Short mmCIF file of C-alpha atoms and ligand atoms in Angstrom, two decimals:
data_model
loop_
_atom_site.label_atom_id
_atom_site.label_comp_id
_atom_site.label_asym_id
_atom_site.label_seq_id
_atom_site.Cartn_x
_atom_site.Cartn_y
_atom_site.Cartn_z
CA UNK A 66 -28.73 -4.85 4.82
CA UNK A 67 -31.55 -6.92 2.51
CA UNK A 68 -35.22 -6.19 4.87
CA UNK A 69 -38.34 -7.82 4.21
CA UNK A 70 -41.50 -5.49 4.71
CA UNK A 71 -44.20 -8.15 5.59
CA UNK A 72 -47.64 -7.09 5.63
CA UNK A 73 -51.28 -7.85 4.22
CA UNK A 74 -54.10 -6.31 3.41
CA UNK A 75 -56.32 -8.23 5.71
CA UNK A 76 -54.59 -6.00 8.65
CA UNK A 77 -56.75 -3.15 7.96
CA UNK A 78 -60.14 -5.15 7.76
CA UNK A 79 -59.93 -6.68 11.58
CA UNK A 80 -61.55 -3.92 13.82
CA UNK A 81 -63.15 -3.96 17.16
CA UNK A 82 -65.55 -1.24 17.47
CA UNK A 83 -65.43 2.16 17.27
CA UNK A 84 -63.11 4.26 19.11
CA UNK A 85 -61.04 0.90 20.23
CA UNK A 86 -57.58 1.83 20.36
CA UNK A 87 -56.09 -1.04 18.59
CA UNK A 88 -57.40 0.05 14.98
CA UNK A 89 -56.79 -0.38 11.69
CA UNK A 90 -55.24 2.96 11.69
CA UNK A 91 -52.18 1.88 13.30
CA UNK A 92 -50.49 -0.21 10.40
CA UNK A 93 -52.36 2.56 7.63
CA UNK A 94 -49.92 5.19 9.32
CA UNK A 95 -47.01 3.00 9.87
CA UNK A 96 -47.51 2.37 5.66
CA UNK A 97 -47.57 5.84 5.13
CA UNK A 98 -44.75 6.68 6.98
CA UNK A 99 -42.93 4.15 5.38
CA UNK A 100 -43.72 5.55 1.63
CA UNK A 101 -43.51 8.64 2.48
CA UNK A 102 -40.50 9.30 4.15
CA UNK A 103 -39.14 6.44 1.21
CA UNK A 104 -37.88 3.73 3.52
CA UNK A 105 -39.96 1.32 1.63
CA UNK A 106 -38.39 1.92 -1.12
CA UNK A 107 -35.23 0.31 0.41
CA UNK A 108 -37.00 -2.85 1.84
CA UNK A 109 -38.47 -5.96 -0.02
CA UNK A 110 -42.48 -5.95 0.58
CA UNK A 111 -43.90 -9.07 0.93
CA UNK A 112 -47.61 -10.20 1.04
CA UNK A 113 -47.89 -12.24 4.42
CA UNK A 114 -49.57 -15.60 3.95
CA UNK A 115 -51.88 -17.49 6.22
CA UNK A 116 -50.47 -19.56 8.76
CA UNK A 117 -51.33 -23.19 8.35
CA UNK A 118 -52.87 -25.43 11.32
CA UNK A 119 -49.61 -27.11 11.76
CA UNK A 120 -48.02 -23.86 11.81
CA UNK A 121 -50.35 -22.41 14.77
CA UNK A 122 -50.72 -25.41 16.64
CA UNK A 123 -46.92 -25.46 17.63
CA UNK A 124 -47.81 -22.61 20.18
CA UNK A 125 -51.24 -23.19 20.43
CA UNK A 126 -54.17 -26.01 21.29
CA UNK A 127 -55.75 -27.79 18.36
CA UNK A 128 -58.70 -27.88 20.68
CA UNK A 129 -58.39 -23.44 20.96
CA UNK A 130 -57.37 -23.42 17.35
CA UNK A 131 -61.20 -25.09 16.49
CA UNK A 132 -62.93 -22.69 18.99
CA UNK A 133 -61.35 -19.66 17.63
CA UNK A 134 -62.82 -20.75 14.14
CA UNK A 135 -66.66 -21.83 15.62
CA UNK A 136 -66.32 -18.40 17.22
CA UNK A 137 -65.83 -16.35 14.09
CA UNK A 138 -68.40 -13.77 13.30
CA UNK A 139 -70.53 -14.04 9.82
CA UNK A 140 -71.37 -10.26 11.04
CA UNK A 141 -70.81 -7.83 14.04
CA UNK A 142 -68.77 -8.99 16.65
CA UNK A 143 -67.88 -11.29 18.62
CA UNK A 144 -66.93 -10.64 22.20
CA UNK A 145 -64.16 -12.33 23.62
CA UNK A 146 -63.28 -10.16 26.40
CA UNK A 147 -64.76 -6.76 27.57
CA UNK A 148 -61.66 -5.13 25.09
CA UNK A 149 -60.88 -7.91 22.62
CA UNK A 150 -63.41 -8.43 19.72
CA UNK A 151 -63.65 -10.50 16.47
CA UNK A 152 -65.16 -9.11 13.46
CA UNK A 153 -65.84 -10.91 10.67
CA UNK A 154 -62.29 -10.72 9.26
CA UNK A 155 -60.41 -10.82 12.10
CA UNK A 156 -59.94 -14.90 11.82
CA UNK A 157 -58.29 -13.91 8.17
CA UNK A 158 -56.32 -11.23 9.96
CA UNK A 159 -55.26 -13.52 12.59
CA UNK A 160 -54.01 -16.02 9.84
CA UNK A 161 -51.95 -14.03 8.14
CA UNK A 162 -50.29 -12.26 10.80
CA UNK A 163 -49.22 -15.08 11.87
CA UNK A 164 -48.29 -16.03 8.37
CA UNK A 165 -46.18 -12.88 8.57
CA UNK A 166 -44.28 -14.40 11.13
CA UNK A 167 -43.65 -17.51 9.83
CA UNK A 168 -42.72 -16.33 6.33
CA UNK A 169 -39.92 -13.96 8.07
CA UNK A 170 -38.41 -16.24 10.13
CA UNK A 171 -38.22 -18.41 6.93
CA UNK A 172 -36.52 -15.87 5.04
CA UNK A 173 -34.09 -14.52 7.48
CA UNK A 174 -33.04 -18.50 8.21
CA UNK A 175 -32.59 -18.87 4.47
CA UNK A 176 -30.34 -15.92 4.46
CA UNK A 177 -32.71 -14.20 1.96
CA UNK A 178 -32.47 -11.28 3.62
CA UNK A 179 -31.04 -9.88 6.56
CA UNK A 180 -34.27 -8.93 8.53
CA UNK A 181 -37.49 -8.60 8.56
CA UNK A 182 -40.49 -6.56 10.10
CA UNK A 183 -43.98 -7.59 9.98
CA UNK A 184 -46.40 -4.64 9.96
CA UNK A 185 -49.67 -6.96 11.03
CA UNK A 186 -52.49 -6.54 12.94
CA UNK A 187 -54.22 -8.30 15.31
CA UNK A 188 -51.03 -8.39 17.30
CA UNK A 189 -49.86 -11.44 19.30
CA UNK A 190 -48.25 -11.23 22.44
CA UNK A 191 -51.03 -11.55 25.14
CA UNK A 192 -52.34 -14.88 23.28
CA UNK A 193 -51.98 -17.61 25.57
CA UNK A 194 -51.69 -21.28 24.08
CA UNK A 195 -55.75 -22.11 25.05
CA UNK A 196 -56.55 -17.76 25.33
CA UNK A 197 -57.45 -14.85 23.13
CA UNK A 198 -57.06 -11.75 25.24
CA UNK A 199 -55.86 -8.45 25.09
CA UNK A 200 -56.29 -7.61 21.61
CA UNK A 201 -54.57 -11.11 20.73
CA UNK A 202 -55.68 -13.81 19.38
CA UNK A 203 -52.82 -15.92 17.80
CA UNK A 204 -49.15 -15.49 19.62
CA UNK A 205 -47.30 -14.69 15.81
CA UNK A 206 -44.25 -14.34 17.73
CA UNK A 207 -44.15 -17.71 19.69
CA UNK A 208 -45.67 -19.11 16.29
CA UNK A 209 -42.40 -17.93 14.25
CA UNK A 210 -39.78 -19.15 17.11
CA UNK A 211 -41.35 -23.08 17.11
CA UNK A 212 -41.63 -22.30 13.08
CA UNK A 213 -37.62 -21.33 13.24
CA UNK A 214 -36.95 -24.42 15.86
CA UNK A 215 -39.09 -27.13 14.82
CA UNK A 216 -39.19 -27.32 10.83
CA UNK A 217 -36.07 -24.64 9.94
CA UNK A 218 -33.74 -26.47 12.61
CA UNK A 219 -32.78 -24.13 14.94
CA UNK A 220 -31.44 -25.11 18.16
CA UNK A 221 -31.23 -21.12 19.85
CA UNK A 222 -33.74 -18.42 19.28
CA UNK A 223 -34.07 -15.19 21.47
CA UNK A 224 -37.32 -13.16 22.55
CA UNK A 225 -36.88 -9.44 23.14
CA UNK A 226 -40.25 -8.03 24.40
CA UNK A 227 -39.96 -4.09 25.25
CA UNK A 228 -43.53 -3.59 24.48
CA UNK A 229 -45.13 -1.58 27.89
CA UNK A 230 -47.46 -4.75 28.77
CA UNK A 231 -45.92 -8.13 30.03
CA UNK A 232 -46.27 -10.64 27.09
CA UNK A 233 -47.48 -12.95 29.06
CA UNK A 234 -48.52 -15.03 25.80
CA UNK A 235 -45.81 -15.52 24.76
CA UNK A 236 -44.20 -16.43 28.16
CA UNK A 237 -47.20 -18.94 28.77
CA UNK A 238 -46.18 -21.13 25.87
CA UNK A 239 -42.39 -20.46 25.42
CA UNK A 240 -41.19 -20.58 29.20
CA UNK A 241 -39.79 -24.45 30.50
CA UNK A 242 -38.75 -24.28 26.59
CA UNK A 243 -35.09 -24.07 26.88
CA UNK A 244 -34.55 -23.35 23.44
CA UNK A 245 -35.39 -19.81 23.60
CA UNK A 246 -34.68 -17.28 26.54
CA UNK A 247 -37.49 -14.64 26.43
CA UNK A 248 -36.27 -11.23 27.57
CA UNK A 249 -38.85 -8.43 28.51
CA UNK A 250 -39.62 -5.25 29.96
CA UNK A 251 -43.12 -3.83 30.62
CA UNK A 252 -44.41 -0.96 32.95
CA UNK A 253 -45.16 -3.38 36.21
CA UNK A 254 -49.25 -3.10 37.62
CA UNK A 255 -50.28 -2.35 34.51
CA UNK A 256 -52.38 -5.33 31.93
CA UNK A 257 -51.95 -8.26 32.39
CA UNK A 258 -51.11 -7.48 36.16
CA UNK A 259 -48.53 -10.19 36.25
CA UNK A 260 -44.92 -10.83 34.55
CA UNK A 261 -42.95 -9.72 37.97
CA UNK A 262 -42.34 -13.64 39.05
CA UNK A 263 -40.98 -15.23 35.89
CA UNK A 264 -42.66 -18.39 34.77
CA UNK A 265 -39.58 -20.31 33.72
CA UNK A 266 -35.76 -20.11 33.72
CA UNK A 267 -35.62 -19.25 30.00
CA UNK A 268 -37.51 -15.66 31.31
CA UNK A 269 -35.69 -12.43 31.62
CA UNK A 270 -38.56 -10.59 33.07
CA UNK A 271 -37.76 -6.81 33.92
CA UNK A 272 -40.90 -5.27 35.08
CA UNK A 273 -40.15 -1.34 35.14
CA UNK A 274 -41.87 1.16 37.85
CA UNK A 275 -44.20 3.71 36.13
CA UNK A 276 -42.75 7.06 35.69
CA UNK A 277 -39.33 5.58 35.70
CA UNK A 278 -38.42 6.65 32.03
CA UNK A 279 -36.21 5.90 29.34
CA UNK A 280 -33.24 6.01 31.95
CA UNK A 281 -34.88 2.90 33.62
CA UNK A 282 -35.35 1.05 30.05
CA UNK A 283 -31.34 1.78 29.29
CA UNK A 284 -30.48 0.31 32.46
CA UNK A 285 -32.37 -2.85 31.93
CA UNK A 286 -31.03 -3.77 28.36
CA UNK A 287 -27.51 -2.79 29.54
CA UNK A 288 -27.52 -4.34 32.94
CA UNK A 289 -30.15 -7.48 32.58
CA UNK A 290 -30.94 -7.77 28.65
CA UNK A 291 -27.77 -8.22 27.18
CA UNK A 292 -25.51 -10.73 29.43
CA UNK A 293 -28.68 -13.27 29.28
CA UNK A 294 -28.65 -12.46 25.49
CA UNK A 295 -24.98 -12.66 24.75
CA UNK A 296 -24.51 -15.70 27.62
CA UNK A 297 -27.62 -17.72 25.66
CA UNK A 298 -25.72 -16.52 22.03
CA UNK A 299 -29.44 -17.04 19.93
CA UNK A 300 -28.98 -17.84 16.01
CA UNK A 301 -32.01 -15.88 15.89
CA UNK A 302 -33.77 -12.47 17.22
CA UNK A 303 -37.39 -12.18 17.08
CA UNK A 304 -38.89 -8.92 18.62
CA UNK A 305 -42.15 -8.29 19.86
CA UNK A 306 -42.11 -4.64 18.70
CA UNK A 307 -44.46 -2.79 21.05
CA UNK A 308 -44.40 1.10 20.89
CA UNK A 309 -46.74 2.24 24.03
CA UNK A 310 -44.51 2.71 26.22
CA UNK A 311 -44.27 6.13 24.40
CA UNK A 312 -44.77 9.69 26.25
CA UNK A 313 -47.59 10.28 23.58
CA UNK A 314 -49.42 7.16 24.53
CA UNK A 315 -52.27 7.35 27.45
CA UNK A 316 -51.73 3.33 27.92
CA UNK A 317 -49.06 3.82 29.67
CA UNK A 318 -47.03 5.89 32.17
CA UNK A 319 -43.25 5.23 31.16
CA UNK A 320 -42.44 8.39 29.33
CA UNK A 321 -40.23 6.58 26.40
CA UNK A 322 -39.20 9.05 24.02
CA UNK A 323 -38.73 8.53 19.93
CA UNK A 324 -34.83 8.75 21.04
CA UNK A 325 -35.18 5.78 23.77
CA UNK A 326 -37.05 4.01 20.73
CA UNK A 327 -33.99 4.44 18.42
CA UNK A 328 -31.56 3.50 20.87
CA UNK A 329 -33.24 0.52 21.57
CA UNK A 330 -33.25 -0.20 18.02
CA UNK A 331 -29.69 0.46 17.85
CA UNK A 332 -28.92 -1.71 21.21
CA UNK A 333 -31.46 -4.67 19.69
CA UNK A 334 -29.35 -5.02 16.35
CA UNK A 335 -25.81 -4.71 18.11
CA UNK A 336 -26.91 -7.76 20.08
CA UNK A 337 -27.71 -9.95 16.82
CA UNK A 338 -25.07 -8.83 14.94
CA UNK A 339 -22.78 -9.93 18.14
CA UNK A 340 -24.86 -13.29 17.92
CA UNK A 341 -26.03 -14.16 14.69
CA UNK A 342 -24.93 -12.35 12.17
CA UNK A 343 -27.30 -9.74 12.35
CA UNK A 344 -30.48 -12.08 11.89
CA UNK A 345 -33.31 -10.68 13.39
CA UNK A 346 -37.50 -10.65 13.06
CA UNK A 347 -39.49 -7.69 14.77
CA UNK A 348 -43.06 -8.11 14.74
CA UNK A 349 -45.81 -5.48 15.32
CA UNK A 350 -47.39 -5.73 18.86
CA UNK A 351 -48.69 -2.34 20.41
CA UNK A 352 -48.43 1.26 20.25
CA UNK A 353 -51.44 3.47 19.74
CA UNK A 354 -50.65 6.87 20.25
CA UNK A 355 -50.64 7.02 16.18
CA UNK A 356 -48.26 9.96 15.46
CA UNK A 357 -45.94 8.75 17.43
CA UNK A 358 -46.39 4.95 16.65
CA UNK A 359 -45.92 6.04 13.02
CA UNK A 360 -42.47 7.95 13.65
CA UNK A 361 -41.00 5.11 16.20
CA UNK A 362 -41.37 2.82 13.12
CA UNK A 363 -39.97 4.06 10.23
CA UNK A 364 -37.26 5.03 12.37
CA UNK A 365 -37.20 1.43 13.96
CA UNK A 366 -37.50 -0.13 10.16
CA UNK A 367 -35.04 2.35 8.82
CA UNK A 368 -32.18 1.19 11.65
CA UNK A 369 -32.70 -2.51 10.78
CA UNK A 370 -32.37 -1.85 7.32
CA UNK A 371 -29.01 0.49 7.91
CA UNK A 372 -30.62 3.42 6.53
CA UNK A 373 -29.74 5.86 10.05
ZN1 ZN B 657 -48.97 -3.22 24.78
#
């Protein structure tokens, strides 16, 4: 199986202070993993480009779109909320993450390659269609799925969210959409504190109790996940790829293990190559326990690409 590598350089420019968890650190280890354990070498790197306007504003407000620029940084930073900053080249870094996105979804429809995975930072999935929050400041994953419905002609594309925080970005401008059904899980009372009444039909919500494990995770793809997936039969997968749900990561409390990570990975491509021929686009969204953020990848990367 053919699998893009999407990434840019920009990703490791956009920081938000020292010590902030959500650092440019994250995709430099992912990389190296990548090169060094010589899954790259199977996989078709790609520089990401920037997303245009008329890319971004299918998921988002012209009128947010313009503010997001006017509040761009020449230096320091630029406070959006008391944990999401912009630096000055976190604008660029939004751009072509969402870029990333776009590009992906555009070769994966094309049947260029198989898949794709878009190692980009800011991440996306808390960006609401008129909000920046969370670390997020344009929704690359909602971006892609109008991308692959509006202009590539798509008339089914799934969501599969298993990072540990409700993406309620993405669920703010995709639900009442019924061209996509959004499936999720996310550790319930943790950020954003809501996710547990869904917003829309098209939402598969599972919010997970803390502590509950990778036991509760299996459960939820087996018993919730799949029959919406397979029932809505997407021509597309796009993942938000989040990896804090991780025993190693102090986000969170759900005690996922690199083995619940692969057999996720495992369950996530058995469901697109049930539906659509294997097409699928995971995107980068959490994950900051770096070691283990690192590991979950490649081995993430390496079962999309048939490597393991
Ligand atoms: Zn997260």
């Amino acid at each position: 199986m053919k699998v893009a590598y999407i990434s840019h350089p920009s990703s490791l420019d956009h920081e938000m202070g020292d010590y902030h968890p959500e650092c440019p650190e994250r995709s430099a280890a992912i990389a190296d993993r990548l090169l060094l354990r010589g899954t790259l070498d199977f996989l078709q790197a790609l520089d990401a480009p920037a997303a245009s306007d008329e890319q971004i504003v299918r998921a988002h407000s012209a009128r947010y779109l313009a503010e997001l620029r006017a509040a761009a940084p020449a230096s320091g930073f630029h406070q959006v909320d008391p944990d999401t900053a912009m630096n000055p080249h976190t604008l660029t870094a939004a751009l072509h993450a969402a870029g990333a996105g776009v590009l992906a979804v555009e070769k994966v429809v094309r049947g260029e390659v198989g898949r794709a995975f878009c190692n980009v930072r800011p991440p996306g999935h808390h960006a609401e269609r008129d909000q920046a929050m969370g670390f997020c400041f344009l929704n690359n994953v909602a971006i892609a799925v109008r991308h692959a419905l509006d202009v590539l002609g798509l008339d089914r594309v799934a969501v599969i969210d298993f990072d540990v925080h409700h993406g309620n970005g993405t669920e703010d401008i995709l639900a009442g959409d019924e061209r996509v059904l959004m499936v999720s899980s996310f550790q319930s009372g943790l950020y954003p504190f809501n996710g547990e009444i869904a917003k829309g039909t098209n939402m598969c919500n599972v919010p997970l109790p803390p502590y509950s494990g990778g036991g509760a995770l299996r459960e939820a793809v087996q018993e919730r996940w799949i029959p919406a997936l397979l029932a809505f039969d997407p021509q597309l997968i796009v993942v938000s790829a989040g990896f804090d749900a991780h025993r190693e990561d102090d986000m969170s409390q759900m005690g996922w293990t690199d083995e619940d990570y692969e057999w996720l990975a495992r369950r996530i491509v058995g469901i697109a190559e049930a539906c659509c021929e294997g097409r699928m686009v995971s995107m980068l969204e959490g994950g900051y326990a770096i070691p283990a953020l690192a590991r979950c990848v490649d081995t993430h990367v390496r079962i999309l690409a048939g490597l393991d």
